[in-house]
Short mmCIF file of C-alpha atoms and ligand atoms in Angstrom, two decimals:
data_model
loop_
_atom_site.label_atom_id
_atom_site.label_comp_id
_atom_site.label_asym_id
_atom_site.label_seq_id
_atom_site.Cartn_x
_atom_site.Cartn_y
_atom_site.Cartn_z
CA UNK A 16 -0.89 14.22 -3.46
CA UNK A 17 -0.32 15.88 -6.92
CA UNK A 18 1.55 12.81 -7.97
CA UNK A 19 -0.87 10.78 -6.72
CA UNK A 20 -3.70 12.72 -8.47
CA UNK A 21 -1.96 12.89 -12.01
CA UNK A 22 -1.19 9.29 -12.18
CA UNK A 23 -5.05 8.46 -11.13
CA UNK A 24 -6.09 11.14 -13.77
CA UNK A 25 -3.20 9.27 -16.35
CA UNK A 26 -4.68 6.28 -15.74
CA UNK A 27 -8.40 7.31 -16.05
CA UNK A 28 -7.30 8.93 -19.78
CA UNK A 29 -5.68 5.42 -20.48
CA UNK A 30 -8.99 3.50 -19.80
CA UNK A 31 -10.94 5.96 -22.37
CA UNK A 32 -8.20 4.88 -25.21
CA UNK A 33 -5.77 7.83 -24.78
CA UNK A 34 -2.14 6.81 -24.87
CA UNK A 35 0.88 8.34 -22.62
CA UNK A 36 2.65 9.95 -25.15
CA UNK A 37 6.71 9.82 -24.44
CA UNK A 38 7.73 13.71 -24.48
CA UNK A 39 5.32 16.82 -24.61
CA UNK A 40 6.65 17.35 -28.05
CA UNK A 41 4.45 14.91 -29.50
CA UNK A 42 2.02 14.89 -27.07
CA UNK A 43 -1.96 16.07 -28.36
CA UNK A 44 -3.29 16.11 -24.93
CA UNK A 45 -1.22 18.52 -22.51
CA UNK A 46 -2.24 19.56 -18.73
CA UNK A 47 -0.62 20.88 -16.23
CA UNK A 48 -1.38 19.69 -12.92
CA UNK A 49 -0.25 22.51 -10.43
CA UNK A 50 0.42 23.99 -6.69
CA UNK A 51 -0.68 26.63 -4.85
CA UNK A 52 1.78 26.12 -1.43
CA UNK A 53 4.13 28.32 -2.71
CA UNK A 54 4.57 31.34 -5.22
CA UNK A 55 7.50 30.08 -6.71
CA UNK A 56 5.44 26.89 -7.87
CA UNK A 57 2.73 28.96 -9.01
CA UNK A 58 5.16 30.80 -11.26
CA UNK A 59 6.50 27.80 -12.53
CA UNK A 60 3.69 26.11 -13.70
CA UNK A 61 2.48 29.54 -16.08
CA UNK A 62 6.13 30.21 -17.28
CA UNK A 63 6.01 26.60 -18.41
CA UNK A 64 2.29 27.04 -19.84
CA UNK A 65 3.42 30.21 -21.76
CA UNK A 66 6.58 27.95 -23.04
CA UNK A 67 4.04 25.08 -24.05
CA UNK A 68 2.19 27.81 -26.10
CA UNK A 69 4.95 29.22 -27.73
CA UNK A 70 6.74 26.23 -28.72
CA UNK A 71 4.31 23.39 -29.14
CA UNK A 72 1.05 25.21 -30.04
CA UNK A 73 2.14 27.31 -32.23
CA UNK A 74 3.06 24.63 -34.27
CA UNK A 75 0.56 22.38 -33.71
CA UNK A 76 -2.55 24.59 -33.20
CA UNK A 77 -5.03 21.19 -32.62
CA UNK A 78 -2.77 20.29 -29.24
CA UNK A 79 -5.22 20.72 -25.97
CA UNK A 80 -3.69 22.55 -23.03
CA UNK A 81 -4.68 22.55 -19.48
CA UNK A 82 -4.64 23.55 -16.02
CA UNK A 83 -5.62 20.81 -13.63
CA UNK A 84 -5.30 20.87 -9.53
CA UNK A 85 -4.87 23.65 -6.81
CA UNK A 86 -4.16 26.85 -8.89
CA UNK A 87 -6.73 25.86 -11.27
CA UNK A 88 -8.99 25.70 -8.15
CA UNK A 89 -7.88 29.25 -6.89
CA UNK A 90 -7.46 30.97 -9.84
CA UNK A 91 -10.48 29.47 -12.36
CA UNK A 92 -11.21 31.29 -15.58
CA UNK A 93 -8.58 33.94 -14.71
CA UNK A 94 -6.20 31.42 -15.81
CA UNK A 95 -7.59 31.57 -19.55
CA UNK A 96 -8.19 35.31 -19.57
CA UNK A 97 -4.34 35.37 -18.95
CA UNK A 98 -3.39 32.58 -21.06
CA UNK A 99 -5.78 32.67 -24.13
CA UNK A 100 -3.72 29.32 -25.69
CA UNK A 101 -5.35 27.19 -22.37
CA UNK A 102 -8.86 25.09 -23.63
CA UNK A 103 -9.33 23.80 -19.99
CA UNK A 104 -9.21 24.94 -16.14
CA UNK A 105 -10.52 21.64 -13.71
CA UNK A 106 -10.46 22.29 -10.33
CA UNK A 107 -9.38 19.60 -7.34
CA UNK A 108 -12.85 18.14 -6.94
CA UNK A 109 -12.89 17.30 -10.86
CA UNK A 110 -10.09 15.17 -11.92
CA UNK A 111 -12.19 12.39 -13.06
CA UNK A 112 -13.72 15.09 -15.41
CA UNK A 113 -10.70 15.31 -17.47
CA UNK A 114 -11.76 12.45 -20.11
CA UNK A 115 -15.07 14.06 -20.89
CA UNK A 116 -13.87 17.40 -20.79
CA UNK A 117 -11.06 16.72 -23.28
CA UNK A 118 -14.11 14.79 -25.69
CA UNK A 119 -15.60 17.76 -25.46
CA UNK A 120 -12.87 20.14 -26.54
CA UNK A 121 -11.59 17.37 -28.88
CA UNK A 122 -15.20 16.92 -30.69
CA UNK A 123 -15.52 21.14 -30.93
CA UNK A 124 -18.49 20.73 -28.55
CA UNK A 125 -17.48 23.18 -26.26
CA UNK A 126 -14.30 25.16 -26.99
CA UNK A 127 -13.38 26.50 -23.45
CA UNK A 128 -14.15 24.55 -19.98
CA UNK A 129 -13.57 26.37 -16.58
CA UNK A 130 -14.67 23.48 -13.86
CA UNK A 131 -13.87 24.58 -10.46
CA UNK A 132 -17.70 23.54 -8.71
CA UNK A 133 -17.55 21.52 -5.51
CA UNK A 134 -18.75 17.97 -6.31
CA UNK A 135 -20.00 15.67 -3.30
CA UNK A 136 -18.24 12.29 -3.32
CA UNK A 137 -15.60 13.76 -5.24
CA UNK A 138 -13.18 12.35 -2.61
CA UNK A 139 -13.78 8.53 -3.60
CA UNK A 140 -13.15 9.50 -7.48
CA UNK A 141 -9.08 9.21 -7.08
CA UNK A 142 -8.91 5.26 -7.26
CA UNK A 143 -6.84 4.34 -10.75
CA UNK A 144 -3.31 2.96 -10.84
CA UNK A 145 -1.39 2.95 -13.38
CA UNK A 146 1.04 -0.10 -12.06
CA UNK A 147 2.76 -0.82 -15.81
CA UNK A 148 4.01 2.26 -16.48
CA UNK A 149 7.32 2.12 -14.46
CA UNK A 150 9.05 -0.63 -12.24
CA UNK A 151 8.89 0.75 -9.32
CA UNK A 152 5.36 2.17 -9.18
CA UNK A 153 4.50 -1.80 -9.44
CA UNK A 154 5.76 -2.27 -5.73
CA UNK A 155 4.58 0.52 -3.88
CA UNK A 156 1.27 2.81 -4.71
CA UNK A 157 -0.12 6.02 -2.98
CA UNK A 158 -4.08 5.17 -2.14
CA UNK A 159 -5.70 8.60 -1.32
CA UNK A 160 -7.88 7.97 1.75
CA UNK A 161 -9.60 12.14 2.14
CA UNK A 162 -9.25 15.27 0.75
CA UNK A 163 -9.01 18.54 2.14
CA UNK A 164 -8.41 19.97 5.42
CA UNK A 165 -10.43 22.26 8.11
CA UNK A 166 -7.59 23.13 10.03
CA UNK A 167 -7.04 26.64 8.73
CA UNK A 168 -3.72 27.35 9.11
CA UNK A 169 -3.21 30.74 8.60
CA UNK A 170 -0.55 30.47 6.10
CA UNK A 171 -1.80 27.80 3.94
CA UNK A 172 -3.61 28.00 0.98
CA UNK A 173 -5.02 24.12 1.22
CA UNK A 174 -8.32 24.86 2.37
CA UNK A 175 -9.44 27.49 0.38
CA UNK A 176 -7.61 25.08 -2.73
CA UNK A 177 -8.64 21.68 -1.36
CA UNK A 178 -11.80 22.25 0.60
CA UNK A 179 -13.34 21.05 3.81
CA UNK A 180 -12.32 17.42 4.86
CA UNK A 181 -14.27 14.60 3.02
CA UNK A 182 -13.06 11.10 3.67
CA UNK A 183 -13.89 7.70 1.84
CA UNK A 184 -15.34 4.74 3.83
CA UNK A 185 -13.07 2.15 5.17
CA UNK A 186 -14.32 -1.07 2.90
CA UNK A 187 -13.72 1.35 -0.36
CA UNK A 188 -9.79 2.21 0.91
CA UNK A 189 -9.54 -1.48 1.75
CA UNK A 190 -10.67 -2.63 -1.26
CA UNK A 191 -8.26 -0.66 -3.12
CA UNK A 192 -5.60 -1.49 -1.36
CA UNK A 193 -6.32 -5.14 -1.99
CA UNK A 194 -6.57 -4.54 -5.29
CA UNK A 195 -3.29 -3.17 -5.34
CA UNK A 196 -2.00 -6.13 -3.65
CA UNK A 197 -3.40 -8.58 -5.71
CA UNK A 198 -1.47 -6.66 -8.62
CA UNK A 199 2.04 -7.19 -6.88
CA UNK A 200 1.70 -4.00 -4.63
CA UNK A 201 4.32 -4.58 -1.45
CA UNK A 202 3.67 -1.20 -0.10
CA UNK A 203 1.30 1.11 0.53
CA UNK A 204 1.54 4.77 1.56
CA UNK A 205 -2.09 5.88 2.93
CA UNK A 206 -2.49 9.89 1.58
CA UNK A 207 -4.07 12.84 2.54
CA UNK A 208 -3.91 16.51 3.71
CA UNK A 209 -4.58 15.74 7.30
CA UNK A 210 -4.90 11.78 7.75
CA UNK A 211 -4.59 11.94 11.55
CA UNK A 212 -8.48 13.95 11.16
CA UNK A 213 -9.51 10.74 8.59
CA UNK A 214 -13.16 10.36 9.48
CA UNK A 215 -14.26 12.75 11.54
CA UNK A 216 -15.91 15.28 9.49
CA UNK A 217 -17.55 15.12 6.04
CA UNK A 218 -17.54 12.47 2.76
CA UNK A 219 -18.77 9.07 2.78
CA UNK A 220 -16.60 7.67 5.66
CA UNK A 221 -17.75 10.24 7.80
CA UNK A 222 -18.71 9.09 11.45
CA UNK A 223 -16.56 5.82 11.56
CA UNK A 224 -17.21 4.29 14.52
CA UNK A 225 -14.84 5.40 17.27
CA UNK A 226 -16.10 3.10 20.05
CA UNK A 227 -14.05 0.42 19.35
CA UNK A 228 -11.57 -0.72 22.26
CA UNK A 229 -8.05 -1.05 21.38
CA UNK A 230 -6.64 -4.28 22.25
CA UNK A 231 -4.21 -3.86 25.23
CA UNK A 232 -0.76 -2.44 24.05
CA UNK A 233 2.25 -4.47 23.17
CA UNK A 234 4.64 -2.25 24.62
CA UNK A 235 7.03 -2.82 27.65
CA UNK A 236 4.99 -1.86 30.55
CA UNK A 237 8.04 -0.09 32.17
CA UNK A 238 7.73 2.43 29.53
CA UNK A 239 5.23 4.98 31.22
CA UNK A 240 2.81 5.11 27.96
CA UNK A 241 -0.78 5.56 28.69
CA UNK A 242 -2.62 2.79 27.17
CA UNK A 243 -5.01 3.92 24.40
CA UNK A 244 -8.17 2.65 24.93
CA UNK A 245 -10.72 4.50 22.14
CA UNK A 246 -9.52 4.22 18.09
CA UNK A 247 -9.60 7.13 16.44
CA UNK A 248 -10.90 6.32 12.88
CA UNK A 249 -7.74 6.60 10.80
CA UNK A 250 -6.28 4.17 13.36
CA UNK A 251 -8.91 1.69 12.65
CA UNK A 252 -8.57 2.41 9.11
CA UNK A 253 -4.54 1.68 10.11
CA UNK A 254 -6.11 -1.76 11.29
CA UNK A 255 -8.21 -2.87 8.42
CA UNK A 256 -5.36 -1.92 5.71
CA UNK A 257 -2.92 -3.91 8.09
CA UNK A 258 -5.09 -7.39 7.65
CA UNK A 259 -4.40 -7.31 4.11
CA UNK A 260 -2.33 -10.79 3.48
CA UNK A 261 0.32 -10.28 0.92
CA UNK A 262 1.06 -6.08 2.01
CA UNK A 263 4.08 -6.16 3.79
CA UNK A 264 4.43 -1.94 4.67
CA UNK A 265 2.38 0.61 5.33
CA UNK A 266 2.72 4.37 5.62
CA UNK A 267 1.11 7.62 6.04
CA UNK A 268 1.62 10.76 4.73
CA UNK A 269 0.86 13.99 6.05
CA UNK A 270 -0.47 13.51 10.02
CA UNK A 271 -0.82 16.72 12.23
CA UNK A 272 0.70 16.41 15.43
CA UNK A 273 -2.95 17.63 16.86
CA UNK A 274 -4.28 14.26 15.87
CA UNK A 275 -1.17 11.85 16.90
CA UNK A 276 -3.08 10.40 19.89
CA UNK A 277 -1.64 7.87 22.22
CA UNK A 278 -4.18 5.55 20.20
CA UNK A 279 -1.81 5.85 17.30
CA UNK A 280 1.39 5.62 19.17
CA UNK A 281 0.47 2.30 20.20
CA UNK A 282 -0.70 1.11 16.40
CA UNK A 283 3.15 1.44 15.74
CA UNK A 284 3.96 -0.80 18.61
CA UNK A 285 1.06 -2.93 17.72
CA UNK A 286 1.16 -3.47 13.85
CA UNK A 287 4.33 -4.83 12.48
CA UNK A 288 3.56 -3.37 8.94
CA UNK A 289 3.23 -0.33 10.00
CA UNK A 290 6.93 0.94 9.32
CA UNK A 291 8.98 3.36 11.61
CA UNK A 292 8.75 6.27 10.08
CA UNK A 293 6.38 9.57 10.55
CA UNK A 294 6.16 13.06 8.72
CA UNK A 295 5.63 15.78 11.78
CA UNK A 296 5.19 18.74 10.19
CA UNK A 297 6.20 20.90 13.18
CA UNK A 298 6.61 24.39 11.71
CA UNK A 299 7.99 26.77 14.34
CA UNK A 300 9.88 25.68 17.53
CA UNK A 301 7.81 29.01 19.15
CA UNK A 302 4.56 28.60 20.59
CA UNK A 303 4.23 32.32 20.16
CA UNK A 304 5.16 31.67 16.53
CA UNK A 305 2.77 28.49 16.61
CA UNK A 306 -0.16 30.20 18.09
CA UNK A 307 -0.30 32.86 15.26
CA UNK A 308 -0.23 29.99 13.07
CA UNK A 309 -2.72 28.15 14.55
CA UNK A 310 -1.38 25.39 14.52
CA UNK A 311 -3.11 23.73 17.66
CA UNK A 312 -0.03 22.23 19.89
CA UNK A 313 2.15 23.54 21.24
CA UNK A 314 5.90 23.04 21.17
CA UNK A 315 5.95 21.02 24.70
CA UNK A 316 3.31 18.71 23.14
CA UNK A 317 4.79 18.35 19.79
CA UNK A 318 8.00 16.87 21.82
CA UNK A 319 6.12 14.77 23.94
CA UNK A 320 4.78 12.97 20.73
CA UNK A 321 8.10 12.19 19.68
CA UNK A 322 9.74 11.34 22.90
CA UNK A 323 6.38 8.69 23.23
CA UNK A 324 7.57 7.56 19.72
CA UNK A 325 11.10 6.66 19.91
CA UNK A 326 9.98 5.00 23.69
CA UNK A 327 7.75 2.53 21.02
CA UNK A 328 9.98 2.39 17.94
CA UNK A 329 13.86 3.80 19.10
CA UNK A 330 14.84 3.11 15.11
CA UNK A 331 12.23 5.51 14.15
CA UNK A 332 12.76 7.83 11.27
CA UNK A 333 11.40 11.32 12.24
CA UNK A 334 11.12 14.26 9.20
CA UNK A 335 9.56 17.23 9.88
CA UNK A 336 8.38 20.38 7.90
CA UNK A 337 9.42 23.70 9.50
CA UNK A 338 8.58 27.44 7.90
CA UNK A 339 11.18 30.17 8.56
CA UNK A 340 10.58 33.98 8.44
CA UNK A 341 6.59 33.62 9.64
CA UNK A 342 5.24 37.30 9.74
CA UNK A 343 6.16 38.30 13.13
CA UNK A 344 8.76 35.73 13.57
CA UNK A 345 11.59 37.03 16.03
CA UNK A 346 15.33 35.97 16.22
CA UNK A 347 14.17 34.79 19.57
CA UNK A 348 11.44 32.73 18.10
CA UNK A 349 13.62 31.31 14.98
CA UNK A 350 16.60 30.62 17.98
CA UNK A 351 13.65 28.46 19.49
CA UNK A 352 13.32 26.87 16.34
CA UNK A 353 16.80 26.18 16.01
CA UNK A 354 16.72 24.64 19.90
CA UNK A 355 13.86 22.71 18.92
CA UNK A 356 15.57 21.05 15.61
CA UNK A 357 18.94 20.66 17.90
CA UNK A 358 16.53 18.91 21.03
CA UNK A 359 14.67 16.57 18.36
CA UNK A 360 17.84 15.90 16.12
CA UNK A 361 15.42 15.05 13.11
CA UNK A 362 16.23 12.92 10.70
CA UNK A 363 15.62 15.25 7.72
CA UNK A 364 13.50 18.05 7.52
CA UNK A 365 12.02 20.28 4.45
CA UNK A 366 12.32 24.02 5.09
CA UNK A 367 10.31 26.69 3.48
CA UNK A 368 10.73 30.97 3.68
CA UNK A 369 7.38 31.69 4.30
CA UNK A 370 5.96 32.73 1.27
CA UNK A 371 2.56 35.16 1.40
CA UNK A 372 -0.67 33.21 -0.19
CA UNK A 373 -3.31 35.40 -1.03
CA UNK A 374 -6.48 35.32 0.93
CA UNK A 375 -4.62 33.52 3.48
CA UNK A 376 -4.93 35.68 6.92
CA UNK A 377 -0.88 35.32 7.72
CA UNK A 378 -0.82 37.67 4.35
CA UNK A 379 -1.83 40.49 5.87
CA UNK A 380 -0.22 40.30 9.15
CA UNK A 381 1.95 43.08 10.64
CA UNK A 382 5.65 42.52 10.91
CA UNK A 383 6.13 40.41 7.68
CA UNK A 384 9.66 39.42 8.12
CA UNK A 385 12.19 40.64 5.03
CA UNK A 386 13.37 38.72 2.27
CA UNK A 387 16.81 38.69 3.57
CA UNK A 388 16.28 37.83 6.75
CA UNK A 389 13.92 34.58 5.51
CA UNK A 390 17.08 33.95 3.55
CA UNK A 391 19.72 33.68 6.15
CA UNK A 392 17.40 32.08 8.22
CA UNK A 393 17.15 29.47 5.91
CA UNK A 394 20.12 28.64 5.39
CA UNK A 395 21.44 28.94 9.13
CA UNK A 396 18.35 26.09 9.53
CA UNK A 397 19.44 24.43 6.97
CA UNK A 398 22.98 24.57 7.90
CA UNK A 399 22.11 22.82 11.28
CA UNK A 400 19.53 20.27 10.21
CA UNK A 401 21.80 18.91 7.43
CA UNK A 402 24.70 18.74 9.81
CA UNK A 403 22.68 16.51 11.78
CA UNK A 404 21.15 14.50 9.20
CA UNK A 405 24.49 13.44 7.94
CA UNK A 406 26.06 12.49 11.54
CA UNK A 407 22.56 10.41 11.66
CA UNK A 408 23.37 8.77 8.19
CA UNK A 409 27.24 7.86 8.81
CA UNK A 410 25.57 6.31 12.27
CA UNK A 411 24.39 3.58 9.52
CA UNK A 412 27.43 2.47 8.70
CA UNK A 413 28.04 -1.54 8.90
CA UNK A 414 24.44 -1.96 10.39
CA UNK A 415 21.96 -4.89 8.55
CA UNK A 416 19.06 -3.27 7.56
CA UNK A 417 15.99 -4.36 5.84
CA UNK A 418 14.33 -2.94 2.64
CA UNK A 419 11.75 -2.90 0.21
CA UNK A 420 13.21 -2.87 -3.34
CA UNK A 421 11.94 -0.70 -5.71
CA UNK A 422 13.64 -1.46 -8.83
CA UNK A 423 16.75 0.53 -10.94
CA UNK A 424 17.84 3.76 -9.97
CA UNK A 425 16.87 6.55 -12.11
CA UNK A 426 20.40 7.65 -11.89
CA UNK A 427 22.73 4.94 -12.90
CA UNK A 428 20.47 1.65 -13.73
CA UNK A 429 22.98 -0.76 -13.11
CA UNK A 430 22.48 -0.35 -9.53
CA UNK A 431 19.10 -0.59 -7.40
CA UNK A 432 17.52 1.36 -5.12
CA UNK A 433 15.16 0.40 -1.97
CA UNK A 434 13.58 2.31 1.31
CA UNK A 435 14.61 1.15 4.89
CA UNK A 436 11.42 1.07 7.03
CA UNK A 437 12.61 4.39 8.19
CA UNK A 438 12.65 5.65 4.95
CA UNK A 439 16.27 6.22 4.15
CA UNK A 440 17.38 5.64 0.33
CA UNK A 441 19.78 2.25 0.02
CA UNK A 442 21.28 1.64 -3.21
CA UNK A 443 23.04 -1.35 -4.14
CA UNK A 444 24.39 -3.38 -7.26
CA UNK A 445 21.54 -5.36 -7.93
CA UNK A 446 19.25 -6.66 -10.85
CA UNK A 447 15.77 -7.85 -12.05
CA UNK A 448 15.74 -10.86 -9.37
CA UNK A 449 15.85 -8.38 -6.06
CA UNK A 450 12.77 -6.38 -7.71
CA UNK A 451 10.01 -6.17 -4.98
CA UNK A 452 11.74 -8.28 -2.33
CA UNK A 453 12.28 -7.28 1.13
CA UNK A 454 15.90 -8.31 1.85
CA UNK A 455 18.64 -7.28 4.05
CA UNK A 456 21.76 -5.66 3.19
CA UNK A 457 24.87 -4.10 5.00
CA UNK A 458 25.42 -0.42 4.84
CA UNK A 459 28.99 0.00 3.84
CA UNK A 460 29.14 3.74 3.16
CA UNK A 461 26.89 7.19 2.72
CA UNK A 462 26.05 10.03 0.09
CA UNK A 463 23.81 12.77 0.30
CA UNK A 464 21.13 11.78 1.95
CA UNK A 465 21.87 8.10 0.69
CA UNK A 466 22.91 4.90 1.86
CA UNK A 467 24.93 2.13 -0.30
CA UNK A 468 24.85 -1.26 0.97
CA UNK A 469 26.15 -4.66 0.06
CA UNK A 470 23.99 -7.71 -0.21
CA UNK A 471 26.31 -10.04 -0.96
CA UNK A 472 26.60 -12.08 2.11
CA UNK A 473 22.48 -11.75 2.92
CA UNK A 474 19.97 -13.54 1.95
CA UNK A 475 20.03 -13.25 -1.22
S1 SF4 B 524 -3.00 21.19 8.55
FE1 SF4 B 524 -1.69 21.21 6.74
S2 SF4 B 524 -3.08 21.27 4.96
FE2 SF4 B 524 -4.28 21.81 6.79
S3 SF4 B 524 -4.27 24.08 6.85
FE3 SF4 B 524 -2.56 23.36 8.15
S4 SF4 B 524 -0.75 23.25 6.78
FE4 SF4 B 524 -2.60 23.42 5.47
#
């Protein structure tokens, strides 16, 4: 989302007559656009403010410096009282502020702005691309579809940073996403907090019809599926995107396993773009652990979802978030989470040690699990999942599979890198002609989380 928002914000700056300047060093304009999720990334983002001040302002006094995003949102004009050297604070609801904030500042109109005010419609405001600025941006784009999230976990910070759910109308995502198309876009990764709760609460798309009967499903009617027969919203949204001639993928990014319906099970069966790969941020493996994060499954639903999805797509790539060291978390509850990562056998999955967010209820729950203990259960997780992930990766080896290529890798440029449908990494020797084609190539061997595969005898 935060790359997302900084490249519409880049691109918004670019339209007013700003230029992207190459390093910070010579940069006039510098903000920050920052994260709340985590301590650590809150730290970050002020150490490297203070450096920005120290190095680059003090020699330049004229350069602007800002906050932009989710900290900016939480923490407002304490930001400046801490950091005298920062001229602006804008909050999540006003990115598309930035330009005529910085006129201001730039103009000595106003010398400080704090912006942190909820704006209605704020959610429709993300829309720029910048498609030029790098290869592979050119083939596949981010469109943001909502904003915020009413689920209330009681760890995260998202709500209080992001605020309640707003989505965008259907025609104004489509049209986007055309747009993108029409500008040599292949793929298209639909973004938001919670997409699977896309149009059911606040924002202009609020209310999308959910009457609409879903055709009957294309799956094998000896698989024991229950056929969906209302569309949630974000499935018809799924629909609309998918009638877009010249897209050839689509993806979503973040659902919540509350809202992956049968309805949506059967769009991957039923809409060829729609790749085979989901995001199931599963968190604990303990519905004791799950309840006091109220998370709203349990962990016998969250493995019926995925059993239902590898019935409709048995190639499907499955990644998962998972939180060790909750506050009350047991070594029977974290040995349910290990059973639960063993049962699944994910594909990869991102592991956090809780970390405490203020105002956030899990804060100030009893039993907040040690440092150490998050620590080695961590890596013990980690240990496990990777171990899996790699079997799962070598299982590649001398399979065809298709991707989407993305253009030279950042790495070594002599060699390209695409995305299966299921999301893995391929790289292969390649050059300017395989940019943006779907094509098929053999795997031959794996890296760290990494496939290499040889095109030569496909069709090139
Ligand atoms: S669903 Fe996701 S964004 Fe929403 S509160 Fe829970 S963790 Fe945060």
């Amino acid at each position: 989302m935060n790359e997302r928002d900084s490249e519409a914000v880049a691109a918004q700056l670019v339209a007013k007559g700003y230029t992207l300047a190459p390093s910070e060093k010579n940069a006039d304009v510098i903000l920050l656009n920052t994260c709340s999720v985590r301590d650590f990334a809150e730290k970050k983002a002020i150490g490297k403010m203070q450096n920005l001040a120290a190095d680059v302002r003090k020699n330049r006094p004229e350069v602007v410096l800002g906050f932009l995003g989710c900290m900016a949102q939480s923490r407002g004009r304490e930001l400046i009282d801490k950091l005298p050297d920062v001229d602006l604070v804008l909050g999540t609801q006003k990115f598309h502020r930035a330009a005529e904030c910085l006129d201001e500042i730039i103009t000595g109109a106003r010398e400080k702005i704090v912006d942190v005010a909820e704006e209605e419609n704020s959610e429709a405001t993300i829309r720029e691309h910048l498609l030029n600025g790098s290869a592979k941006t050119s083939v596949s784009a981010f469109v943001s579809i909502m904003q915020g999230c009413n689920q209330r976990c009681t760890f995260c910070i998202v709500p209080f940073t992001r605020g309640e759910e707003r989505s965008r109308t259907i025609p104004d995502i489509v049209a986007e996403c055309r747009e993108l198309v029409s500008r040599g876009v292949k793929e298209i990764t639909l973004l938001g907090q919670i997409v699977t709760s896309y149009g059911r609460r606040g924002g202009s798309g609020r209310g999308t019809k959910v009457e609409s009967r879903a055709p009957a499903p294309l799956l094998p009617s000896t698989l024991d599926l229950r056929p969906s027969t209302i569309k949630s919203p974000f499935v018809q949204l799924l629909d609309a995107v998918h009638e877009i001639d010249g897209l050839e993928r689509i993806r979503f990014t973040s659902p919540h396993p509350k809202g992956y319906g049968d309805d949506l099970i059967d769009a991957y069966a039923r809409l060829p773009k729609l790749v085979e790969s989901a995001h199931l941020p599963v968190q604990s493996g303990s519905d004791r652990v799950l309840k006091l994060m109220h998370r709203g499954y349990a962990r016998k639903r969250f493995l019926g979802i995925i059993e239902k999805l590898r019935r409709a797509k048995p190639d499907i790539g499955i990644t998962t978030d998972i939180i060790v060291g909750f506050p009350g978390e047991t070594e029977t509850d974290f040995e349910e989470t290990l059973s639960l990562a063993r049962e699944v056998e994910f594909d990869n999955a991102y592991i956090f040690k809780y970390s405490q967010r203020r105002d956030t209820p899990a804060a100030e729950m009893p039993d907040q699990v040690p440092q150490k203990v998050r620590e080695d259960r961590n890596r013990r997780l980690l240990e496990l999942v990777n171990g899996i992930a790699a079997r799962k990766y070598d299982a590649f080896i001398g399979r065809q599979v298709q991707i989407l290529v993305e253009g030279p890798s950042r790495k070594n440029p002599a060699r390209y890198t695409g995305r299966t449908r299921c999301n893995r990494i391929v790289l292969f020797d390649g050059g300017a002609r395989h940019q943006g084609r779907l094509m098929d190539v053999k795997i031959t061997r794996t890296g760290s989380f990494t496939l290499y595969g040889d095109p030569a005898i496909m069709n090139l």
